[in-house]
CSV table of C-alpha atoms and ligand atoms in Angstrom, one decimal:
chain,number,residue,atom,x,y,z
A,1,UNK,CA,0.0,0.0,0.0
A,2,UNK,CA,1.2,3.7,-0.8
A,3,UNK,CA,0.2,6.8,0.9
A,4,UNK,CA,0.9,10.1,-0.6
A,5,UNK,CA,1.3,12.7,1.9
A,6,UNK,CA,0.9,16.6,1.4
A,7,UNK,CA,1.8,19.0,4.0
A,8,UNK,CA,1.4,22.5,3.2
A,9,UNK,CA,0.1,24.2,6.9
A,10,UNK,CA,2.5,26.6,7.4
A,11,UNK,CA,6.1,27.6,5.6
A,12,UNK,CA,6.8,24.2,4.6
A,13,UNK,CA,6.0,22.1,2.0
A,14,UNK,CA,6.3,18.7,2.8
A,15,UNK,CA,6.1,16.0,-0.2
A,16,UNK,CA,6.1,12.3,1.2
A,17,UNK,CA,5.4,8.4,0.1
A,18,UNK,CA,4.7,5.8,2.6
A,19,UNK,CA,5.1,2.0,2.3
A,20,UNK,CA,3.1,-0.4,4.8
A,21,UNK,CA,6.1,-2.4,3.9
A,22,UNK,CA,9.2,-0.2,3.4
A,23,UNK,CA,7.7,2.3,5.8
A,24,UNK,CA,8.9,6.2,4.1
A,25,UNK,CA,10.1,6.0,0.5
A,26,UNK,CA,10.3,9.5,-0.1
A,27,UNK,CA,10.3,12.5,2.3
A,28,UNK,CA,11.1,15.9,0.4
A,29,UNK,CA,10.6,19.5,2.5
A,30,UNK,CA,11.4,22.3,0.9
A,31,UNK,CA,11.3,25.4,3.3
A,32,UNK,CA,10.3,28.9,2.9
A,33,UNK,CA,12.6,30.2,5.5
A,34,UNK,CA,14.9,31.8,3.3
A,35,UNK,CA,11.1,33.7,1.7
A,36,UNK,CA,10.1,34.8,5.0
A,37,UNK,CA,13.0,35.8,7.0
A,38,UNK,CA,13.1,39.6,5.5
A,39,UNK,CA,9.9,39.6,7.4
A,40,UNK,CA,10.5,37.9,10.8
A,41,UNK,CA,7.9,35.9,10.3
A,42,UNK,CA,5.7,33.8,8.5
A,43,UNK,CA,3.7,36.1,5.7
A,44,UNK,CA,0.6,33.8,4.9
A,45,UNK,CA,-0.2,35.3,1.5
A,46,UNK,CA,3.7,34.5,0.6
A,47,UNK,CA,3.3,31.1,2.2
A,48,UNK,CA,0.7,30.1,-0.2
A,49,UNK,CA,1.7,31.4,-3.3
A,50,UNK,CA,5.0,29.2,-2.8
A,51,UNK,CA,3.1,25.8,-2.1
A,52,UNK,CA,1.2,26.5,-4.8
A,53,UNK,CA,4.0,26.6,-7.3
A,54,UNK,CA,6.2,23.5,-5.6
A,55,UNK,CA,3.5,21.1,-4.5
A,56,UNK,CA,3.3,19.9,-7.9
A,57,UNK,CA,6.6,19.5,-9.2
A,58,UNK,CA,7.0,18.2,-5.7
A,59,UNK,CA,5.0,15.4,-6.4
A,60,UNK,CA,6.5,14.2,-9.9
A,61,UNK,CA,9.7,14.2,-7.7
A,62,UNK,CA,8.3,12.4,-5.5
A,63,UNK,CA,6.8,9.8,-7.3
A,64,UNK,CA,9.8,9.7,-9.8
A,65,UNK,CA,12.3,8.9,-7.1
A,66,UNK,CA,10.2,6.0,-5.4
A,67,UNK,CA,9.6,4.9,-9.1
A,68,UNK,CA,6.1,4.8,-8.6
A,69,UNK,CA,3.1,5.6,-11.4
A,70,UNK,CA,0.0,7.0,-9.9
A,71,UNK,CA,-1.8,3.9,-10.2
A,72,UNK,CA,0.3,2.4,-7.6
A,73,UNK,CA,-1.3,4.9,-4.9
A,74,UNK,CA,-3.3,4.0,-3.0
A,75,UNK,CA,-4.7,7.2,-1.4
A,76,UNK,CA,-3.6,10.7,-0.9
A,77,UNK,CA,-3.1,12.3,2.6
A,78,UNK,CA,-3.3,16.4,3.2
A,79,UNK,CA,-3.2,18.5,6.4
A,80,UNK,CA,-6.6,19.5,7.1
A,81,UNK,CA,-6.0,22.0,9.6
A,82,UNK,CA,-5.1,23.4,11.8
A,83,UNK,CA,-3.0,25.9,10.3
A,84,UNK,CA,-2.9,28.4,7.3
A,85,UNK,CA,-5.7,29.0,5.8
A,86,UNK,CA,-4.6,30.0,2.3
A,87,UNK,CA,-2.0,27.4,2.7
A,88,UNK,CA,-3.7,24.1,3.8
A,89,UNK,CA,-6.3,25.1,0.5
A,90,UNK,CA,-3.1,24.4,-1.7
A,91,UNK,CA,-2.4,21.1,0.0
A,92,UNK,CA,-6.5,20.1,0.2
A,93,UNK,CA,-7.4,21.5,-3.4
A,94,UNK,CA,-4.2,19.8,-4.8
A,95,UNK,CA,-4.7,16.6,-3.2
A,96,UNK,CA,-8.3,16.1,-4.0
A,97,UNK,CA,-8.2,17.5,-7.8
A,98,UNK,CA,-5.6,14.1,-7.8
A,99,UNK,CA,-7.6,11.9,-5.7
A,100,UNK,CA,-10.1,12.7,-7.7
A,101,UNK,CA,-8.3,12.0,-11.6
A,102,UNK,CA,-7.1,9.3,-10.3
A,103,UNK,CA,-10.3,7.5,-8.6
A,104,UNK,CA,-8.5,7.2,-5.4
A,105,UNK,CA,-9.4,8.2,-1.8
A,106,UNK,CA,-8.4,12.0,-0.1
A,107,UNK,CA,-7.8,11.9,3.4
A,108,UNK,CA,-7.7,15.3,5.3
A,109,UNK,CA,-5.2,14.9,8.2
A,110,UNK,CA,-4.9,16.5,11.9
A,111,UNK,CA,-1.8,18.0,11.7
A,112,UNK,CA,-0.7,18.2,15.7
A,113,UNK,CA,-1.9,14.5,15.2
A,114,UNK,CA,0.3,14.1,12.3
A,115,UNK,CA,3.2,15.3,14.5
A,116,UNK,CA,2.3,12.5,17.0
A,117,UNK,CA,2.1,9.8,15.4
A,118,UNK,CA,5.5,10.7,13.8
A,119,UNK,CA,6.6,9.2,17.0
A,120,UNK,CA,5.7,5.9,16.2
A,121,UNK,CA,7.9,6.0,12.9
A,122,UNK,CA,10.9,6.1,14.9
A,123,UNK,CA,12.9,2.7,16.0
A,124,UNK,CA,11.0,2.2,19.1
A,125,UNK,CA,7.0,2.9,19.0
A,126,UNK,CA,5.0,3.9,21.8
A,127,UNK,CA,1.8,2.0,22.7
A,128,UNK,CA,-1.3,3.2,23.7
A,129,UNK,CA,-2.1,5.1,26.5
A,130,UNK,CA,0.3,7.7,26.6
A,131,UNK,CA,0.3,11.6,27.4
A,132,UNK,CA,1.2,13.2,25.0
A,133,UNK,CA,3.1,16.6,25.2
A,134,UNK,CA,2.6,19.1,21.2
A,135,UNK,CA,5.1,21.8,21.0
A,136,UNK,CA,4.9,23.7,17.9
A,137,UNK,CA,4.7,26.8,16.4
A,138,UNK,CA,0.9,27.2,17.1
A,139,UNK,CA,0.4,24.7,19.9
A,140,UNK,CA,2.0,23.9,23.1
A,141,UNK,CA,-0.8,21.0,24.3
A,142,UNK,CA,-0.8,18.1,26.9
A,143,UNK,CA,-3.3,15.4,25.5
A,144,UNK,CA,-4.1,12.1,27.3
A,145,UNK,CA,-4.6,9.2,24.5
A,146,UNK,CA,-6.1,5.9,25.6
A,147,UNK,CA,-6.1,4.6,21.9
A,148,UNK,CA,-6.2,5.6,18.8
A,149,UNK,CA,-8.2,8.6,18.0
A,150,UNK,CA,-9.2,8.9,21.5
A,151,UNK,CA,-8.0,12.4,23.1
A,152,UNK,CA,-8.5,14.4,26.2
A,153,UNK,CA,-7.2,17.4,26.7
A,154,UNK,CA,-5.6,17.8,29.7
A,155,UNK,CA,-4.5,21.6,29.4
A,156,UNK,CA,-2.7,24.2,26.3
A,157,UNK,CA,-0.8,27.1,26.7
A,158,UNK,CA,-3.4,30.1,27.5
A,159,UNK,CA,-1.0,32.3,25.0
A,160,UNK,CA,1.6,32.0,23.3
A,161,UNK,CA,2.9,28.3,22.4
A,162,UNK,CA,6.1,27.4,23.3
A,163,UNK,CA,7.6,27.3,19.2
A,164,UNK,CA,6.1,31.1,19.0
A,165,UNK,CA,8.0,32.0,22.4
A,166,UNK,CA,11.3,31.0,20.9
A,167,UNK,CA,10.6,32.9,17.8
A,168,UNK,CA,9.5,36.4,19.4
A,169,UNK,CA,12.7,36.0,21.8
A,170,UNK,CA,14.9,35.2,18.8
A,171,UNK,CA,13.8,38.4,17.5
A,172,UNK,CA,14.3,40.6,20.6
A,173,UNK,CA,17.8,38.8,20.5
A,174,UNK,CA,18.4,40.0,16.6
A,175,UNK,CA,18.3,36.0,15.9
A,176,UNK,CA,17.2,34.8,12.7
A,177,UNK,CA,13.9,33.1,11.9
A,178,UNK,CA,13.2,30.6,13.1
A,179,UNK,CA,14.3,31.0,16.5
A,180,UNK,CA,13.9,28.0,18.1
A,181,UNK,CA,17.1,26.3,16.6
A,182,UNK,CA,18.9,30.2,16.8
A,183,UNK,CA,18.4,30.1,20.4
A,184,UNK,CA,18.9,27.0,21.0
A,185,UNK,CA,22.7,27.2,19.3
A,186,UNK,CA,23.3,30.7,21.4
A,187,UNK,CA,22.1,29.1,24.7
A,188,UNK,CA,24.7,26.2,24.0
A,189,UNK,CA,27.4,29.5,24.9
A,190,UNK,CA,25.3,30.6,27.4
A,191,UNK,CA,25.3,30.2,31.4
A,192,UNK,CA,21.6,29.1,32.0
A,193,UNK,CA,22.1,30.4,36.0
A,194,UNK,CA,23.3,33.9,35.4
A,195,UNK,CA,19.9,35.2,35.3
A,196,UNK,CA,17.2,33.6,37.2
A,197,UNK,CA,13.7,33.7,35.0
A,198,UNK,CA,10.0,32.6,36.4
A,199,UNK,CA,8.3,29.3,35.5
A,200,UNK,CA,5.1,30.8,34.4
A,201,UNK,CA,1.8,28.6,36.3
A,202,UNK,CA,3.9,25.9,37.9
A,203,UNK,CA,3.1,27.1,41.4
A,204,UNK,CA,-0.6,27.0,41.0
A,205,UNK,CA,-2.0,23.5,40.3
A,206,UNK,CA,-3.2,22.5,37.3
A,207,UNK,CA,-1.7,21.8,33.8
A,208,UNK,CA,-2.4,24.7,31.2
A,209,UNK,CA,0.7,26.6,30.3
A,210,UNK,CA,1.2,30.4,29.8
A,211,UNK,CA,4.4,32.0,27.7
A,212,UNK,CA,3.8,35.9,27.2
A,213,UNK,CA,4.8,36.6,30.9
A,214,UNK,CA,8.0,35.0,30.1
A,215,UNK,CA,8.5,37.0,27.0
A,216,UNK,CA,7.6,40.3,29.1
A,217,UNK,CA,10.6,39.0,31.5
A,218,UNK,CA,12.6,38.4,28.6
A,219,UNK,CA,12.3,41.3,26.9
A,220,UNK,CA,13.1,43.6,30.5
A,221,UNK,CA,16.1,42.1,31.2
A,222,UNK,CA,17.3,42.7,27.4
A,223,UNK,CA,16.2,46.0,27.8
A,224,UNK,CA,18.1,46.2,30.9
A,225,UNK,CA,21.2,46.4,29.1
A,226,UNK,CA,22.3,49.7,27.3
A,227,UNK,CA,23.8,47.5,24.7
A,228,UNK,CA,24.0,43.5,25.4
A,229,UNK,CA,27.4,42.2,24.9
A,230,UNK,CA,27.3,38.6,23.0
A,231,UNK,CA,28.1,36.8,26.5
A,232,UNK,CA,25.2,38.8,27.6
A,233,UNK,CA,22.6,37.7,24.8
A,234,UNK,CA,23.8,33.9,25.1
A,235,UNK,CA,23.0,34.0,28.9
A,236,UNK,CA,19.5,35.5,28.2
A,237,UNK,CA,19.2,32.7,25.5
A,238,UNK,CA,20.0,30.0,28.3
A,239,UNK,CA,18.1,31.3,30.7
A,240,UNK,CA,15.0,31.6,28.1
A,241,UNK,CA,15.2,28.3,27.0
A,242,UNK,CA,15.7,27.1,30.6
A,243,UNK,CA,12.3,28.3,32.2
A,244,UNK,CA,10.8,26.9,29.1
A,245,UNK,CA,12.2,23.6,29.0
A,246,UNK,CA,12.0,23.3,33.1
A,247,UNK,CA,8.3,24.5,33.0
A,248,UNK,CA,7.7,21.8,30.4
A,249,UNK,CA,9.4,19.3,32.4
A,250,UNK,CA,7.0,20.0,35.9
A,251,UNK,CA,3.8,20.2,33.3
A,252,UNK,CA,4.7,16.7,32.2
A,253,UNK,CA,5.5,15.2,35.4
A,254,UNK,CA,2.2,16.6,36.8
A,255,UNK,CA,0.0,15.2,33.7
A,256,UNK,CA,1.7,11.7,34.1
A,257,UNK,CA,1.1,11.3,37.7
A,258,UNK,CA,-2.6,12.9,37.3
A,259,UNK,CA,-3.5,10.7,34.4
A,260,UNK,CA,-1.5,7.6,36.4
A,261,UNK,CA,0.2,7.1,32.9
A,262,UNK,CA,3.6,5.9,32.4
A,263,UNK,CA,3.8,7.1,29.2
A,264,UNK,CA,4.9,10.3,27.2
A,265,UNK,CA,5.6,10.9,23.8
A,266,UNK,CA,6.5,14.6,23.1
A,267,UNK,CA,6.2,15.5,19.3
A,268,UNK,CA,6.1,19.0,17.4
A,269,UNK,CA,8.9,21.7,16.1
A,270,UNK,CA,9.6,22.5,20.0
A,271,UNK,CA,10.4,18.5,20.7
A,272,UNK,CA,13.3,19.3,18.4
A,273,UNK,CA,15.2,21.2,21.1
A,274,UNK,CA,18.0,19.0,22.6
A,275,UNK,CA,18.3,20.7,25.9
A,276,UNK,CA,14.1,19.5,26.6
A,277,UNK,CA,14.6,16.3,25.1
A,278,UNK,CA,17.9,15.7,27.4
A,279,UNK,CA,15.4,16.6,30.2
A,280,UNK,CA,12.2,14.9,30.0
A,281,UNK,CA,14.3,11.8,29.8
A,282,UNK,CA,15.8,12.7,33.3
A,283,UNK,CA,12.7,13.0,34.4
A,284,UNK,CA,11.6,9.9,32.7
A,285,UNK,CA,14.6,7.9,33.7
A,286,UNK,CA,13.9,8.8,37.7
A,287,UNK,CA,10.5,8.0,37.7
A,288,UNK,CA,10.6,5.5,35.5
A,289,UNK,CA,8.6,6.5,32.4
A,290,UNK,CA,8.9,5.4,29.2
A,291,UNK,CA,9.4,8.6,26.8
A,292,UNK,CA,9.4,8.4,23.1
A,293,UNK,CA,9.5,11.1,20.2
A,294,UNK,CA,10.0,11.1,16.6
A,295,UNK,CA,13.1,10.7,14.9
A,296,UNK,CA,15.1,14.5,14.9
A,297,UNK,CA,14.4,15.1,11.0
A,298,UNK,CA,10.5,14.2,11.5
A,299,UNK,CA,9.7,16.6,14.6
A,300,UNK,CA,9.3,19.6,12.1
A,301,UNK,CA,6.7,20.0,9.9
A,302,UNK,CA,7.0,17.2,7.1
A,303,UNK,CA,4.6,15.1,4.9
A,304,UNK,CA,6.1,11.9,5.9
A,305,UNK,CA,3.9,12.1,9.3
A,306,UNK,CA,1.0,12.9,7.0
A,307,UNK,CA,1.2,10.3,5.0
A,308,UNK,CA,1.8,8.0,7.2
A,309,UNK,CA,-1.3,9.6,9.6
A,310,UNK,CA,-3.1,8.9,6.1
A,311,UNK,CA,-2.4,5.2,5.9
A,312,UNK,CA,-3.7,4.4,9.3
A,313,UNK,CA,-6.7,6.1,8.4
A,314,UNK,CA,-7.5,4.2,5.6
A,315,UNK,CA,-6.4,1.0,7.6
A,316,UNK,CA,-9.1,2.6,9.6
A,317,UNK,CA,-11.6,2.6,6.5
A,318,UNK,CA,-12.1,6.8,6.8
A,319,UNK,CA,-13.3,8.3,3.8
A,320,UNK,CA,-14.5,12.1,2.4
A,321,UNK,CA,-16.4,13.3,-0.1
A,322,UNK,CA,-14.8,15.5,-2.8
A,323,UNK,CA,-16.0,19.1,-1.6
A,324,UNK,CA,-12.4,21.0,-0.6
A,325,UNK,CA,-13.0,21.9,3.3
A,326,UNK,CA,-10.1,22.9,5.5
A,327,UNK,CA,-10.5,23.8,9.3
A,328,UNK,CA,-7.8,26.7,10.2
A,329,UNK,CA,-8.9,25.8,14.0
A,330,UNK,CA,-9.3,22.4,14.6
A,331,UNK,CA,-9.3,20.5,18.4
A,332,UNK,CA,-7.8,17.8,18.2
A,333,UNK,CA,-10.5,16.1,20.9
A,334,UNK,CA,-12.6,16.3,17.9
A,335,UNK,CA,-11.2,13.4,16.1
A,336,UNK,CA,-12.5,11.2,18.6
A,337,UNK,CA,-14.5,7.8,17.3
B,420,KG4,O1,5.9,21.8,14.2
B,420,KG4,P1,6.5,22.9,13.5
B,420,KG4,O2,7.6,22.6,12.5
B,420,KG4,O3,5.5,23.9,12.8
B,420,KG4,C1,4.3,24.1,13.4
B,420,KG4,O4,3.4,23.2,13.4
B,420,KG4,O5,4.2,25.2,14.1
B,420,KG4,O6,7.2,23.8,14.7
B,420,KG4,C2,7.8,25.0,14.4
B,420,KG4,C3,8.3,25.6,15.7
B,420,KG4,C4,8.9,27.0,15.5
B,420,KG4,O7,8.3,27.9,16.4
B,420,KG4,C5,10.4,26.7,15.8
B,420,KG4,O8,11.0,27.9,16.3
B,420,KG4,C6,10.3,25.6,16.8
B,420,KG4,O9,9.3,24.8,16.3
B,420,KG4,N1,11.6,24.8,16.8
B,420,KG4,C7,12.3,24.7,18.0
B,420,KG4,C8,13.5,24.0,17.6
B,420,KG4,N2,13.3,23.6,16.3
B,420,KG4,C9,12.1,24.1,15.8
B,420,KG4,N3,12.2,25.3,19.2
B,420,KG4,C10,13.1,25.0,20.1
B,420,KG4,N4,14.3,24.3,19.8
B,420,KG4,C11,14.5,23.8,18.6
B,420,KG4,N5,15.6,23.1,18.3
B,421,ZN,ZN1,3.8,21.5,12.8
């Protein structure tokens, strides 16, 4: 069986193939970083007018390199939502003008759900139940997943998400876009103890997370500075990344005890960063959790996790008409069967 998968939520456009026997064939991004970075940001209007001229050619690559015609597909996975507006119509309109020439079945994908179940591409594969810690760009969400399609929210950031945190700091830091991987490289230089920054809403109970407070704090102690000296910026950078990855860490510990789980699987942009990964599985090792995430390449946005979200929802015998609907915002508690 062959799965197409089209990702086109945000800035990248992810081309993929999966194999129920080879697993990924194929697994092309191509990013608009380089298009976006004059702006500091993601320009939607931009965004979409670039998937729209790469997602075909994408696909010919694609199909070329796995030396596959299209009648060996078997269906064609798109993100759905949430994301982009403009952008996820490329992906949907593209993917069911194809689906429909060739008399084979769209799927619209979840993308948060698409990141977690890239997790189960990786060497080892979580099992059901598991918490599940997003970290993205637009989500920063602790989900509780008995089985498949079966979610609970158990609390989301109340601002900000953790992936848009890095990237306004990188920016008050004159860091490139995207700033997660900026500041994660400046931190590396940094000393995370110089400054001492708060964990926003771990000394109240509960397991919703909030970032803008710790941008405010960011930004003031910048601003401290007449000019900040490099040293100076890399300390702010560790220290950043430090209450983020340590608020994280209690927000975790708290959903696994609450749920009685024994499980996490962290997946997103954010699950990227080295310094969080390094400790959740401190965390995980002393309590004894098992923690899993995808493989490094597959925690950004991708179509490898959409095609392979596809195939299991054709195992699952899903199906959609041929009208092009996207959902911008889109719980993911929604999903449940
Ligand atoms: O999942 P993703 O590729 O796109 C969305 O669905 O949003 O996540 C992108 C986010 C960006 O905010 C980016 O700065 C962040 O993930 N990110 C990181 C790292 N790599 C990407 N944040 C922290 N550390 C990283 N190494
Ligand atoms: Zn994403």
């Amino acid at each position: 069986m062959n799965v197409l998968g089209i990702e086109t939520s945000c800035d990248e456009t992810g081309i993929a193939i999966y194999n129920d026997q080879k697993g990924i064939v194929v697994n092309d991004v191509y990013s608009q970083v380089d298009l976006h970075r004059d702006y500091g940001g993601v320009v939607p209007e931009l965004a979409s007018r670039d998937h729209i001229r790469r997602t075909l050619p994408m696909i010919h690559t694609a199909l070329t390199k796995a030396e596959l015609s299209p009648d060996q597909l078997n269906s064609i996975a798109y993100t759905a939502g949430p994301g982009l507006i403009g952008a996820l119509l490329v992906g949907a309109s593209v993917a069911k003008s194809l689906a429909f020439a060739w008399q084979i079945p769209a799927l619209g994908i979840h993308h948060m759900e698409g990141h977690m179940l890239a997790a189960r591409l990786a060497d080892e594969a979580p099992e059901y139940p598991f918490v599940a810690l997003l970290v993205s760009g637009g989500h920063t969400q602790l989900m509780a997943c008995e089985r498949a399609h079966e979610y609970e929210l158990l609390g989301e950031s109340q601002d900000d998400a953790a992936g848009e945190a890095f990237d306004k700091v990188a920016k008050m830091l004159d860091l490139p876009y995207p700033g997660g991987p900026a500041i994660a490289e400046l931190a590396a230089s940094g000393d995370k103890n110089r400054f001492d920054f708060p964990r926003p809403m771990t000394n109240k109970p509960g397991l919703n997370f909030s970032f803008s407070g710790l941008k405010t704090f960011t930004m003031n102690t910048v601003n401290s500075f007449k000019r900040p000296e490099a040293q100076d910026r890399a300390d702010i950078a560790a220290a950043f990344q430090e209450a983020v990855v340590d608020t994280i860490r209690i927000k975790c510990e708290r959903a696994l005890t609450a749920t009685g789980l024994n499980t996490l699987v962290m997946a997103g942009g954010v699950s990227a960063n080295l310094e969080l990964r390094a400790r959740l599985e401190q965390m995980a090792a002393k309590k004894g959790y098992r923690i899993y995430y995808p493989p490094h390449h597959l925690c950004t946005d991708n179509g490898a996790m959409i095609a392979y979200a596809g195939y299991l929802r054709q195992k699952a015998g899903g199906a959609e008409g041929l009208a092009i609907d996207v959902r911008p915002r889109w719980p993911m508690t929604e999903l449940n069967v």
